PDB file of C-alpha atoms in Angstrom:
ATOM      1  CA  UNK A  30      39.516  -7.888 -51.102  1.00  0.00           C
ATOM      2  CA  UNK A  31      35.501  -7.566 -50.884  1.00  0.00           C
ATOM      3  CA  UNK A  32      33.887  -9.368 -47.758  1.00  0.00           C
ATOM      4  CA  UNK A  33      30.983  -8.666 -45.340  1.00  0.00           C
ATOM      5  CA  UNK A  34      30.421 -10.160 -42.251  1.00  0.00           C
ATOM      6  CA  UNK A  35      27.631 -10.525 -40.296  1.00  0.00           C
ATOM      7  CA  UNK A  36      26.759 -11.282 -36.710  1.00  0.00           C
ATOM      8  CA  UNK A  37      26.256 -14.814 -36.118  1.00  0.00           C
ATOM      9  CA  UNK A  38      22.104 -16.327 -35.497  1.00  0.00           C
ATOM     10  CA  UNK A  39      20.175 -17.349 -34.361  1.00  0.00           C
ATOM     11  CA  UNK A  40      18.781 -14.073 -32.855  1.00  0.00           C
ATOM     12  CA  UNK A  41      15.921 -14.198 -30.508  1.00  0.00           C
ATOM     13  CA  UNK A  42      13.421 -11.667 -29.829  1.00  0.00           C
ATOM     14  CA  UNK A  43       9.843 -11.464 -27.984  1.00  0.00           C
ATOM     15  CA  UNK A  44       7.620  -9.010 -30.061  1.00  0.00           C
ATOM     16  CA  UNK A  45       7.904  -5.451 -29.768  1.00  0.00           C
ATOM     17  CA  UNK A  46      11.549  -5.826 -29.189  1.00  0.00           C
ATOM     18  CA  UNK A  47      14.159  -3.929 -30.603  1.00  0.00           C
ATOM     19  CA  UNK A  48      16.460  -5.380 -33.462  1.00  0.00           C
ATOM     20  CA  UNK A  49      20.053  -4.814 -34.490  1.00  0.00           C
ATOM     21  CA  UNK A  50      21.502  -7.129 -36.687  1.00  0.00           C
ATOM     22  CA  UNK A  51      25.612  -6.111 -36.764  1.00  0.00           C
ATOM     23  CA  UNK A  52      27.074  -6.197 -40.938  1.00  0.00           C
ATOM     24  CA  UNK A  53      30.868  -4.848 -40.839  1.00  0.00           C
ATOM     25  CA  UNK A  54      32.538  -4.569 -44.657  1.00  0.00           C
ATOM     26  CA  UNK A  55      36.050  -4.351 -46.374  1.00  0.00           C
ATOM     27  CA  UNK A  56      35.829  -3.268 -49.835  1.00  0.00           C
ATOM     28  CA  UNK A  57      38.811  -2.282 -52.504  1.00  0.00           C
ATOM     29  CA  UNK A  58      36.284   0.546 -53.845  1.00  0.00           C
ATOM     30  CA  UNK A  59      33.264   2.189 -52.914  1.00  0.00           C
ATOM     31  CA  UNK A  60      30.675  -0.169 -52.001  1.00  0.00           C
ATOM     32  CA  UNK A  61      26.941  -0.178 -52.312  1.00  0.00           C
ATOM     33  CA  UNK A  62      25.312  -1.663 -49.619  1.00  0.00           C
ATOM     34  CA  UNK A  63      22.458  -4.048 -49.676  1.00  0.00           C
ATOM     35  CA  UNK A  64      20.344  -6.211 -47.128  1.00  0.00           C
ATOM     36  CA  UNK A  65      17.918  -9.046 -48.399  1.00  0.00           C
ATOM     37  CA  UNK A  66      15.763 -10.791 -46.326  1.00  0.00           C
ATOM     38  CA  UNK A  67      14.336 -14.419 -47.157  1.00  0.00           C
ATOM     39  CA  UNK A  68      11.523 -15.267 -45.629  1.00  0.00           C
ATOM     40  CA  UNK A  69      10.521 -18.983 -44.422  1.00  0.00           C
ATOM     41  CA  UNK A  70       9.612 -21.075 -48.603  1.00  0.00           C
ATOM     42  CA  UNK A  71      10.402 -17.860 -50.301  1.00  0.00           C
ATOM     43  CA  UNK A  72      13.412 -16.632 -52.412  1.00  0.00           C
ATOM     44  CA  UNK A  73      15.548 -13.115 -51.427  1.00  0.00           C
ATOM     45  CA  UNK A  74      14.306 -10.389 -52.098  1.00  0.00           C
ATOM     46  CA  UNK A  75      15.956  -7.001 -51.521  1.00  0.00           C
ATOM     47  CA  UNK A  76      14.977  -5.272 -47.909  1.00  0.00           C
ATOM     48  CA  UNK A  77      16.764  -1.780 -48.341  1.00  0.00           C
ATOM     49  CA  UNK A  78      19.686  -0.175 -49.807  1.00  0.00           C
ATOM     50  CA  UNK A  79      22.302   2.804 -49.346  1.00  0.00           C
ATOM     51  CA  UNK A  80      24.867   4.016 -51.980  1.00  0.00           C
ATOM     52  CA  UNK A  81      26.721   6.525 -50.410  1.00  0.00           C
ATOM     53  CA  UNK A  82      28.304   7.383 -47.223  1.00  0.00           C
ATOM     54  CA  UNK A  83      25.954   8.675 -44.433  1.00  0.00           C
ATOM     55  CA  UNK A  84      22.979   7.370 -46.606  1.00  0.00           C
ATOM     56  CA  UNK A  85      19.985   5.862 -44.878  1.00  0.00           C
ATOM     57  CA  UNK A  86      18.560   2.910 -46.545  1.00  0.00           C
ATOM     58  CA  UNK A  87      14.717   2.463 -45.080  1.00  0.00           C
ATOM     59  CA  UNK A  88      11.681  -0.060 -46.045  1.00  0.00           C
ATOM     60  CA  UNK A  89       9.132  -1.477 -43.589  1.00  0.00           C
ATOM     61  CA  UNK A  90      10.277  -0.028 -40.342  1.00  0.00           C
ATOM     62  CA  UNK A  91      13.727  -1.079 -41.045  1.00  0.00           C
ATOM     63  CA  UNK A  92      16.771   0.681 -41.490  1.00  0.00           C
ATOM     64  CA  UNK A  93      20.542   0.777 -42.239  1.00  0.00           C
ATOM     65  CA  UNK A  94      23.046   3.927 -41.991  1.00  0.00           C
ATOM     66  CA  UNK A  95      26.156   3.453 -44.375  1.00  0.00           C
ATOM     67  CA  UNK A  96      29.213   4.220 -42.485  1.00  0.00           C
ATOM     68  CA  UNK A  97      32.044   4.779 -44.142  1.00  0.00           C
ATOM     69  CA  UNK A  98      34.389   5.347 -40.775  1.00  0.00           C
ATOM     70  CA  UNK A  99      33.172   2.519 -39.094  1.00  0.00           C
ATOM     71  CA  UNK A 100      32.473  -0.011 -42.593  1.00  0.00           C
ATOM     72  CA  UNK A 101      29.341  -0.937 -41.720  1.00  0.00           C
ATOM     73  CA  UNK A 102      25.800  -0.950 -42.200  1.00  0.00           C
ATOM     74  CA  UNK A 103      24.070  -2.345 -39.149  1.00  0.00           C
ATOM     75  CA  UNK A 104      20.210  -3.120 -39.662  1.00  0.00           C
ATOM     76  CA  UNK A 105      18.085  -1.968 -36.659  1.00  0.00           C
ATOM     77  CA  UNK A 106      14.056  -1.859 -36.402  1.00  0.00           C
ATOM     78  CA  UNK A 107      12.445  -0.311 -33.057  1.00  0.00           C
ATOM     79  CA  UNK A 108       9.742  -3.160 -32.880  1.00  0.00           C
ATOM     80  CA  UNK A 109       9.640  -6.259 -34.377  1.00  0.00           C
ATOM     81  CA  UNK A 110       6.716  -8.394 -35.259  1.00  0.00           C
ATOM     82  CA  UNK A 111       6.279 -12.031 -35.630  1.00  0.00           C
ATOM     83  CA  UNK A 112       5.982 -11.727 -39.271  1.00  0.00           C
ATOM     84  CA  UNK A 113       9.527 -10.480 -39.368  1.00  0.00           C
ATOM     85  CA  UNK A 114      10.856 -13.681 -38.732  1.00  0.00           C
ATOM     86  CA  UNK A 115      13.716 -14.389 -41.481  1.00  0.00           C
ATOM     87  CA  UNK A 116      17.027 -14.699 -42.649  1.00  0.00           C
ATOM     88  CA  UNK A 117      18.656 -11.299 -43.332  1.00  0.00           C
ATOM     89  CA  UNK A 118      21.925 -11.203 -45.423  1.00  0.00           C
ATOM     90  CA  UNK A 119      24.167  -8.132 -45.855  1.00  0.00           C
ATOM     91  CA  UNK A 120      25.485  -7.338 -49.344  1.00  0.00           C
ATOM     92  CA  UNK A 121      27.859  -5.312 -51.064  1.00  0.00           C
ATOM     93  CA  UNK A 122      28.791  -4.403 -54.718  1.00  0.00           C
ATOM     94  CA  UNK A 123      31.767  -2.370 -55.434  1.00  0.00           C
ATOM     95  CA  UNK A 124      31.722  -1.282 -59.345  1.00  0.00           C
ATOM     96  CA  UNK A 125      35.465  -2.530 -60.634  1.00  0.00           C
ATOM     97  CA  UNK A 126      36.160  -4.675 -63.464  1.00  0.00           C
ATOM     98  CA  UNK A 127      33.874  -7.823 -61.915  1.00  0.00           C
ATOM     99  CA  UNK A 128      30.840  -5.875 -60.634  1.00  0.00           C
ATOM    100  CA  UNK A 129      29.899  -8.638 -58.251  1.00  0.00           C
ATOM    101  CA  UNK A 130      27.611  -8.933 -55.064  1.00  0.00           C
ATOM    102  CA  UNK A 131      29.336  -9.964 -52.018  1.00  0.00           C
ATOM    103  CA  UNK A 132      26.889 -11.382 -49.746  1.00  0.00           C
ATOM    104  CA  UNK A 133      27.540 -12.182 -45.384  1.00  0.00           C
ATOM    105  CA  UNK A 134      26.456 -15.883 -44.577  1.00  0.00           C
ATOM    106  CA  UNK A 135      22.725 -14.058 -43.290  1.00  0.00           C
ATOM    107  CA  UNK A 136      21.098 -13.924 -39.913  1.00  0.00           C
ATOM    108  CA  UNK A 137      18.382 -16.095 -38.977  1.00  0.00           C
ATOM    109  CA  UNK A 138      15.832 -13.596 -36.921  1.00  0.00           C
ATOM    110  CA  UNK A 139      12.685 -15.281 -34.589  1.00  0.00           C
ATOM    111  CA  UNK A 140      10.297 -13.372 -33.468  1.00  0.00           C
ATOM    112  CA  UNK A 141       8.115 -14.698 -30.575  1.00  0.00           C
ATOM    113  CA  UNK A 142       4.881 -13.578 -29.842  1.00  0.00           C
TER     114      UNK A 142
ATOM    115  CA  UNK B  11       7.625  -8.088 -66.460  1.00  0.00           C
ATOM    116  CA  UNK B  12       8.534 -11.536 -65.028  1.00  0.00           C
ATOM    117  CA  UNK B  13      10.755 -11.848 -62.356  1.00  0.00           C
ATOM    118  CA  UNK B  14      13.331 -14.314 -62.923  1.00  0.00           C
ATOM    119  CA  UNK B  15      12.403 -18.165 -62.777  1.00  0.00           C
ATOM    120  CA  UNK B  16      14.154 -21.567 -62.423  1.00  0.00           C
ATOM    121  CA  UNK B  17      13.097 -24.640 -63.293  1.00  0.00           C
ATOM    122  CA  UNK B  18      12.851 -27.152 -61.988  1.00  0.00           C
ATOM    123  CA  UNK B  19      11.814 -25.982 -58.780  1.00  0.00           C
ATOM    124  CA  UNK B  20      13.043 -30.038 -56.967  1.00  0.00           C
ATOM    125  CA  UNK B  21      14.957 -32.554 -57.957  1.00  0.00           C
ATOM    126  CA  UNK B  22      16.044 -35.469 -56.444  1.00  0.00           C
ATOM    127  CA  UNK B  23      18.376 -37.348 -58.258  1.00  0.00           C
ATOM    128  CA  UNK B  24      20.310 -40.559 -57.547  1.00  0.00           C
ATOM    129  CA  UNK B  25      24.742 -40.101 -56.266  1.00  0.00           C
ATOM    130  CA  UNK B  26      26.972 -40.252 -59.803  1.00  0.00           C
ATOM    131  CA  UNK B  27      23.982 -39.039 -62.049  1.00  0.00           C
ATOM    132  CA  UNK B  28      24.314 -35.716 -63.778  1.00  0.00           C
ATOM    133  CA  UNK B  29      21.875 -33.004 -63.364  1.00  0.00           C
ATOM    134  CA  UNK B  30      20.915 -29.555 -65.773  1.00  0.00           C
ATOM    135  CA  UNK B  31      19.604 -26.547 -64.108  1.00  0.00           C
ATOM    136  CA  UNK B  32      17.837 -23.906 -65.831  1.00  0.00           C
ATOM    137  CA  UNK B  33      17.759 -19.797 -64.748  1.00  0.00           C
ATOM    138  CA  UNK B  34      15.659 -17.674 -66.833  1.00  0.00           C
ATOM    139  CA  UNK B  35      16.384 -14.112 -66.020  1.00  0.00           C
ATOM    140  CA  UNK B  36      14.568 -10.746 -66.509  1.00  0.00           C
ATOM    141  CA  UNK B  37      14.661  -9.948 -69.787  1.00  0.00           C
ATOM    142  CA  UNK B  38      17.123  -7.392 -71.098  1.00  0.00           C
ATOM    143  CA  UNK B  39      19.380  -7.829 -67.770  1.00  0.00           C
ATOM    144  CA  UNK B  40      22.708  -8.764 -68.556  1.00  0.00           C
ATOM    145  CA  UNK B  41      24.325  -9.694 -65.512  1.00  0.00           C
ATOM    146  CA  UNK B  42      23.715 -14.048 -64.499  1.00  0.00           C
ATOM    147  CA  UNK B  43      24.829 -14.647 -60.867  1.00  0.00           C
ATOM    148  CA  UNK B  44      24.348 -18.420 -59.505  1.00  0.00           C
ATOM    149  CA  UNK B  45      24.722 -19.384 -56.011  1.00  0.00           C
ATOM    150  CA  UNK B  46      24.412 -22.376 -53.686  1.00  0.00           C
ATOM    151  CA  UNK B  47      22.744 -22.504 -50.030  1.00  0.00           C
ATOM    152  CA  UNK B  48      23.170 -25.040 -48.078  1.00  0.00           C
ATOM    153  CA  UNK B  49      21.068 -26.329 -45.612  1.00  0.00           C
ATOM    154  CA  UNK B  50      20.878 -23.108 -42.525  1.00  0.00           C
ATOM    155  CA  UNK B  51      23.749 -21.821 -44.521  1.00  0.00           C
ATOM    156  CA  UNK B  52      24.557 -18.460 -46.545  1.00  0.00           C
ATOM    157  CA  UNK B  53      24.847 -17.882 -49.980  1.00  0.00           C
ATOM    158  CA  UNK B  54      27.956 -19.628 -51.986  1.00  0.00           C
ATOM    159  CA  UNK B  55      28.579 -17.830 -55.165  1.00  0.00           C
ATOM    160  CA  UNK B  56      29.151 -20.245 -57.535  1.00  0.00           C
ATOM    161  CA  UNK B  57      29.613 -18.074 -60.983  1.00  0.00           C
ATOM    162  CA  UNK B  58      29.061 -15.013 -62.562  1.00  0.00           C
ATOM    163  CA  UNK B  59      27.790 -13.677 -66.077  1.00  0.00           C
ATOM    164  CA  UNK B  60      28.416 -10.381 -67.859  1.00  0.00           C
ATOM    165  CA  UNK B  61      27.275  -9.575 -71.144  1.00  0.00           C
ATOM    166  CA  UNK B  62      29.617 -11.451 -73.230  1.00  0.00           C
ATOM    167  CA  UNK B  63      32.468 -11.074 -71.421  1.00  0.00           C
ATOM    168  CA  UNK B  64      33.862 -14.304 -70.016  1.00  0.00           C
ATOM    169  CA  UNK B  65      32.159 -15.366 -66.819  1.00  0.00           C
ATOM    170  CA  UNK B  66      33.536 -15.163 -63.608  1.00  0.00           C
ATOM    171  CA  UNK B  67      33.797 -18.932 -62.426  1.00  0.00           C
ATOM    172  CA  UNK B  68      36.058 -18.395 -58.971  1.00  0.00           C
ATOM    173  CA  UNK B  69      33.370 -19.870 -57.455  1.00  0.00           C
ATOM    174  CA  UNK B  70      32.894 -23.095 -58.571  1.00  0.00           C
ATOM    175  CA  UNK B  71      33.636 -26.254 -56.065  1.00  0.00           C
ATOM    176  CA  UNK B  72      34.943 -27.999 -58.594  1.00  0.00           C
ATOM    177  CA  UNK B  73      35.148 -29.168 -61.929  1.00  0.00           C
ATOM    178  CA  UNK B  74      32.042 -31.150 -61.807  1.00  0.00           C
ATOM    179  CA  UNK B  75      30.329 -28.023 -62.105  1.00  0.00           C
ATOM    180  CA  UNK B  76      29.863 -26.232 -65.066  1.00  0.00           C
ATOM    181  CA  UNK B  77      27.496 -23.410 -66.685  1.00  0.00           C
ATOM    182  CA  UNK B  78      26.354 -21.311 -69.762  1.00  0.00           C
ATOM    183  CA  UNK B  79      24.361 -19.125 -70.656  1.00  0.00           C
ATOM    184  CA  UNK B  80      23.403 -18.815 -74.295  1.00  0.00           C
ATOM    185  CA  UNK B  81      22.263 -16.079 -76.287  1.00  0.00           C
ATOM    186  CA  UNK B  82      22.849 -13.780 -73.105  1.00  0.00           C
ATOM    187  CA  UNK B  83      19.894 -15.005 -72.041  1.00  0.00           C
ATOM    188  CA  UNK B  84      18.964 -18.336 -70.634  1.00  0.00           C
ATOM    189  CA  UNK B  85      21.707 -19.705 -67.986  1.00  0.00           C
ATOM    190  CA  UNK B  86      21.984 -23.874 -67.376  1.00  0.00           C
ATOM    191  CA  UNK B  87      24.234 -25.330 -64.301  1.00  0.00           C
ATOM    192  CA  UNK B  88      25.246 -28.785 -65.198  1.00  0.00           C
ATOM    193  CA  UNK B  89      26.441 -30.846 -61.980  1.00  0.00           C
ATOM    194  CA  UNK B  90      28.162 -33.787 -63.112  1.00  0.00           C
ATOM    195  CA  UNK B  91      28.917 -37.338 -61.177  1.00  0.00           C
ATOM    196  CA  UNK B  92      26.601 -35.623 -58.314  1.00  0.00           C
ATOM    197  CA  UNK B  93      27.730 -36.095 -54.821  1.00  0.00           C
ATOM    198  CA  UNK B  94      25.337 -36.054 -51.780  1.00  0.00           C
ATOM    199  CA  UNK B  95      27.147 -32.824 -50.783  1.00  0.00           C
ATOM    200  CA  UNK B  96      25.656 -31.475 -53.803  1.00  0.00           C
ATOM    201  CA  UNK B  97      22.321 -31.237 -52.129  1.00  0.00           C
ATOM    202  CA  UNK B  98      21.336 -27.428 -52.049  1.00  0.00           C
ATOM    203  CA  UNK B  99      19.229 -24.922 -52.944  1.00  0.00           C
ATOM    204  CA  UNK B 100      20.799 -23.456 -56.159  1.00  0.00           C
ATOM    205  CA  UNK B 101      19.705 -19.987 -56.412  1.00  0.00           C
ATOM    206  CA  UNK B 102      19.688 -17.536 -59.735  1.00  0.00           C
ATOM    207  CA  UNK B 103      19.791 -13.958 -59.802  1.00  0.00           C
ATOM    208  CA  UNK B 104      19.995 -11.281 -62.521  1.00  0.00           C
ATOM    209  CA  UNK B 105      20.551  -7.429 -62.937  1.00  0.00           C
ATOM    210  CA  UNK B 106      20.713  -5.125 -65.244  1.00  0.00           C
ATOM    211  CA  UNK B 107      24.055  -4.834 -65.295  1.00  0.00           C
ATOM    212  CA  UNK B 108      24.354  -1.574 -66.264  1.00  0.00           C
ATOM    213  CA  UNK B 109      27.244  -1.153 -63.753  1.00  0.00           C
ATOM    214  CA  UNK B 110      25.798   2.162 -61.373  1.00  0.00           C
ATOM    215  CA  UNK B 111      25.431   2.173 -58.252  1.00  0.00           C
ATOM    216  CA  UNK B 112      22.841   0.565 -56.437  1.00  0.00           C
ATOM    217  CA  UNK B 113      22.237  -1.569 -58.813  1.00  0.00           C
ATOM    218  CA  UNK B 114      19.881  -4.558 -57.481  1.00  0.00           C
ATOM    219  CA  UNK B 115      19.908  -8.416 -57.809  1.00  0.00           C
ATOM    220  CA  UNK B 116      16.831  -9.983 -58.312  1.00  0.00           C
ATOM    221  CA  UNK B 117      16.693 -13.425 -57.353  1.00  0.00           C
ATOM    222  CA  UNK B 118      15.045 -16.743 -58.578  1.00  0.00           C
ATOM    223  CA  UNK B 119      12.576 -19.330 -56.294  1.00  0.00           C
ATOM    224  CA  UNK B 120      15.643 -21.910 -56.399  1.00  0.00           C
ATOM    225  CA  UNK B 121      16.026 -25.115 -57.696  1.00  0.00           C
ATOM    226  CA  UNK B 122      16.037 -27.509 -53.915  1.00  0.00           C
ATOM    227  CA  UNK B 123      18.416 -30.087 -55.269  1.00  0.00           C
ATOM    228  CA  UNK B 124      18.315 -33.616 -53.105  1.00  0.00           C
ATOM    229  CA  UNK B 125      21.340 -36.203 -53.921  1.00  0.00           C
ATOM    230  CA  UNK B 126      20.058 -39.425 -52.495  1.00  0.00           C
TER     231      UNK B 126
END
C-alpha cells in the first residue's frame, strides 16, 4: 500500500543549526512527494514539492531530494531560525484510481534562540 | 481567489449532541479531502471527494460520522451522538483534481471541535 513515515519529534535545535527531518515512503505507483509545514494557530500550507526521481524540491532555505533507491525525501535546511519553529508533515500522492494524499503523522521542530 | 474556508472556526458542544461542519473549497477544484488532528497528533484522513464519483470513506471512525458534499461544491461533516474523543481539529482541503502530478492540497483554517 501507500504510507510515509516520518521521524518521530520533538526535534530540538539552537539557531543556526542544521536540520534534517528523516520521511521514508512505500508507494504502489509513482509518488509525488510533498512536505507541509503548520505553523503555531495557522493551517498547512505546502513547504516544497518534487515529482520525479532525483528532483529537488526547494522554498525558503529548505530542501528535499526525491529518491527513488532509497524511498525517501528527507527535508534538510543548513540554518534554522526561530521563526522556523513548526510541525512539518511528509506527503505523498500516487495517481491510481483514488488519487489520494498520504500524509506521515508530522514533526514538531523548536528552534531556540 | 479565496482559499478554502470552514466554518465554524470553534465549537464546543455538549457529549451525545450532534454537530454539522461546513468546508467551502476553491472554486472549480474538484477533489474534497477531510481530516482530523488530534491534539500533538498527525493528520487522520477521514474521507475523500472526487467529482461525482463516490467518495472514498475508508477513513471514517465510525458510523457516527458522515459527509456530503453537494453540488460538487460545498462539503458538511455531520458527527452524530458526539463523544469527548471527538474533540479535534477537523481540517478541509481541496485540489483541483485534475489528476497530474504534483498536484497540491490546499488546506482550510480548521474547525477546533471541543466535546465537553
Amino acid at each position: 500500500g501507500n504510507s510515509v513515515t516520518q521521524m518521530e519529534g520533538p526535534v530540538t535545535l539552537s539557531e543556526e543549526a542544521f536540520l534534517t527531518i528523516n520521511c521514508t515512503y512505500t508507494a504502489t505507483g509513482y509518488p509525488s512527494l510533498f512536505w507541509y509545514v503548520q505553523y503555531p494557530g495557522e493551517g498547512l500550507q505546502l513547504l516544497l514539492k518534487a515529482t520525479k526521481a532525483d528532483d529537488k524540491g526547494s522554498n525558503k532555505g529548505f530542501e528535499a531530494t526525491y529518491r527513488k533507491e532509497t524511498t525517501s525525501f528527507h527535508l534538510e535546511k543548513g540554518s534554522v531560525q526561530v521563526s522556523d519553529s513548526a510541525v512539518y508533515f511528509c506527503a505523498l500522492r500516487v495517481l491510481d484510481n483514488f488519487n489520494k494524499f498520504y500524509f506521515g503523522s508530522g514533526t514538531k521542530l523548536n528552534v531556540k534562540p | 481567489g479565496a482559499g478554502v474556508s470552514q466554518s465554524p472556526s470553534n465549537k464546543v458542544t455538549e457529549k451525545g449532541k450532534d454537530v454539522e461542519l461546513r468546508c467551502d473549497p476553491i472554486s472549480g477544484h474538484t477533489a474534497l479531502y477531510w481530516y482530523r488532528q488530534s491534539l500533538g497528533q498527525g493528520l487522520e484522513f477521514l474521507i475523500y471527494f472526487q467529482g461525482n464519483s463516490a467518495p472514498d470513506k475508508s477513513g471514517l471512525p465510525s458510523d457516527r460520522f458522515s459527509a456530503e458534499r453537494t453540488g460538487g461544491s460545498v462539503s458538511t461533516l455531520t458527527i452524530q451522538r458526539t463523544q469527548q474523543e471527538d474533540s479535534a481539529v477537523y481540517l478541509c482541503a481541496s485540489s483541483p483534481g485534475l489528476a497530474v502530478t504534483g498536484e497540491t492540497q490546499y488546506f482550510g483554517p480548521g474547525t477546533r471541535l471541543l466535546v465537553l
